[in-house]
Tab-separated table of C-alpha atoms in Angstrom:
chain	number	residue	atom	x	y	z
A	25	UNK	CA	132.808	79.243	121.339
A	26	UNK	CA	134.710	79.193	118.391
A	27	UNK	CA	132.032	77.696	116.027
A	28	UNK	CA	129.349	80.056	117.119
A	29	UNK	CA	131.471	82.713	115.650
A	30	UNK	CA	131.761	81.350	112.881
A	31	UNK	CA	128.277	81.066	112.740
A	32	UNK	CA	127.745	84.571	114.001
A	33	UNK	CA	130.045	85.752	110.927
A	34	UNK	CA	128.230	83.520	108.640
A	35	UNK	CA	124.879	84.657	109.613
A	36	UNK	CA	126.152	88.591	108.834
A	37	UNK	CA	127.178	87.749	105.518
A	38	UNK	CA	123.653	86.122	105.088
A	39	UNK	CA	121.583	88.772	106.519
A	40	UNK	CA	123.554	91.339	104.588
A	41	UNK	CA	122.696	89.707	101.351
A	42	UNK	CA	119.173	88.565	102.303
A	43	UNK	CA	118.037	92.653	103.104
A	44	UNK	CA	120.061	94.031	100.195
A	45	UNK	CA	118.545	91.287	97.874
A	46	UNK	CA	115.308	92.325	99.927
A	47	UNK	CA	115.535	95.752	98.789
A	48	UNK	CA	116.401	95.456	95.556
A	49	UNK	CA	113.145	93.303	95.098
A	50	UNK	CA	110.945	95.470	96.531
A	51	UNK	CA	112.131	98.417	94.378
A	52	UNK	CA	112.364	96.670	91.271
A	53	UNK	CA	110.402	92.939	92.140
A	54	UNK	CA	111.791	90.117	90.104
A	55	UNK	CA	113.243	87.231	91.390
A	56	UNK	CA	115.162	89.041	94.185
A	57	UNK	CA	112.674	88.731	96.376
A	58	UNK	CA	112.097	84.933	95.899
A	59	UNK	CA	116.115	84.588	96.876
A	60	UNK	CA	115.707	87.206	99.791
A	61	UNK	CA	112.836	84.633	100.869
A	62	UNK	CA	114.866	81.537	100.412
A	63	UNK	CA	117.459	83.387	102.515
A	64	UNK	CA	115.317	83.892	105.641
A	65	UNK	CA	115.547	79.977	105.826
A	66	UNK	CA	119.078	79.938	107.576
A	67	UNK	CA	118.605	83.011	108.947
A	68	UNK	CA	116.122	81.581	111.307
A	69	UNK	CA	117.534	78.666	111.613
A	70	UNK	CA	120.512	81.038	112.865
A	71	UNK	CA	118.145	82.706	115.552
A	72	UNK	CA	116.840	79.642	116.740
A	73	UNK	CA	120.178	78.506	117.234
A	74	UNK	CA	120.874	81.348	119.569
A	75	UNK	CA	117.646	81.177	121.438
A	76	UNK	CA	117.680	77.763	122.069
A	77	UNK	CA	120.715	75.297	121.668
A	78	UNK	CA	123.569	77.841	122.164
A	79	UNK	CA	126.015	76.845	125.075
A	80	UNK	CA	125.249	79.632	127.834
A	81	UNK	CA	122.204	81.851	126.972
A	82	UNK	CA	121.875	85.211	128.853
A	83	UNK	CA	118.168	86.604	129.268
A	84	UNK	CA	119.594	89.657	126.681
A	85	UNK	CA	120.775	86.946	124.311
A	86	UNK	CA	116.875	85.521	124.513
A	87	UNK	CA	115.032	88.428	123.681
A	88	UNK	CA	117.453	89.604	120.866
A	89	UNK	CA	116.809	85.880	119.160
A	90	UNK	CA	113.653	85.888	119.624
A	91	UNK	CA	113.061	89.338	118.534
A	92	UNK	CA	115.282	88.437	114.992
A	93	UNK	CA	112.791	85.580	115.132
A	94	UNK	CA	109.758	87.077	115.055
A	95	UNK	CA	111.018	90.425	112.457
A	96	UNK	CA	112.410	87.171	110.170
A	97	UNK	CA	109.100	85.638	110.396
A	98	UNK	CA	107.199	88.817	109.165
A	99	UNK	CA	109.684	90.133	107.145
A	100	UNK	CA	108.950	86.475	104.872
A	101	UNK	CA	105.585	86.798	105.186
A	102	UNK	CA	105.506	89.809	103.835
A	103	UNK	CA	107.425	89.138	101.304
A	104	UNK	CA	105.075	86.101	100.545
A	105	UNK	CA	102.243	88.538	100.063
A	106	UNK	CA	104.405	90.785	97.794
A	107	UNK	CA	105.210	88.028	95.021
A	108	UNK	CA	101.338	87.077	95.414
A	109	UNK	CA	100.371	90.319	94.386
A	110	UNK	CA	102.694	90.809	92.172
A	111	UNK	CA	102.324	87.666	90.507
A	112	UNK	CA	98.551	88.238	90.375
A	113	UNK	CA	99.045	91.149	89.023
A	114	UNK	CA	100.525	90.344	86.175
């Protein structure tokens, strides 16, 4: 119990940075977005945890993670398609 608030308090720290960084690099591009990117890595990682190998999983705690899950996974995507074009575009 205790480590998976730790990891819950890690993973707010994380996703904190990762959208602000996320932000930033959509306003202004740069490499921002490339480190908002690498930080979806333990982000999902952190969702997966809580969908799959957390101790007791509730059917709320499910849909949440998987719901993080799937936003994470087209939140990088997009931002995948914004350094292409922006690097094209250059």
């Amino acid at each position: 119990m205790a480590s998976e608030l730790c990891l819950l308090a890690f993973l707010t720290v994380v996703e904190s940075v990762r959208l602000s960084l996320g932000k930033r690099g959509n306003l202004v591009g740069g490499p921002c977005l490339a480190l908002s990117l690498l930080l979806s890595v333990p982000s999902v990682l952190g969702a997966l945890y809580f969908l799959l190998w957390q101790t007791y999983v509730l059917r709320l705690d499910w849909v949440l993670a998987a719901a993080q899950a799937a936003l994470l996974a087209l939140q990088a995507l997009l931002a995948v398609v914004a350094i292409a074009s922006a690097a094209t575009a250059k």
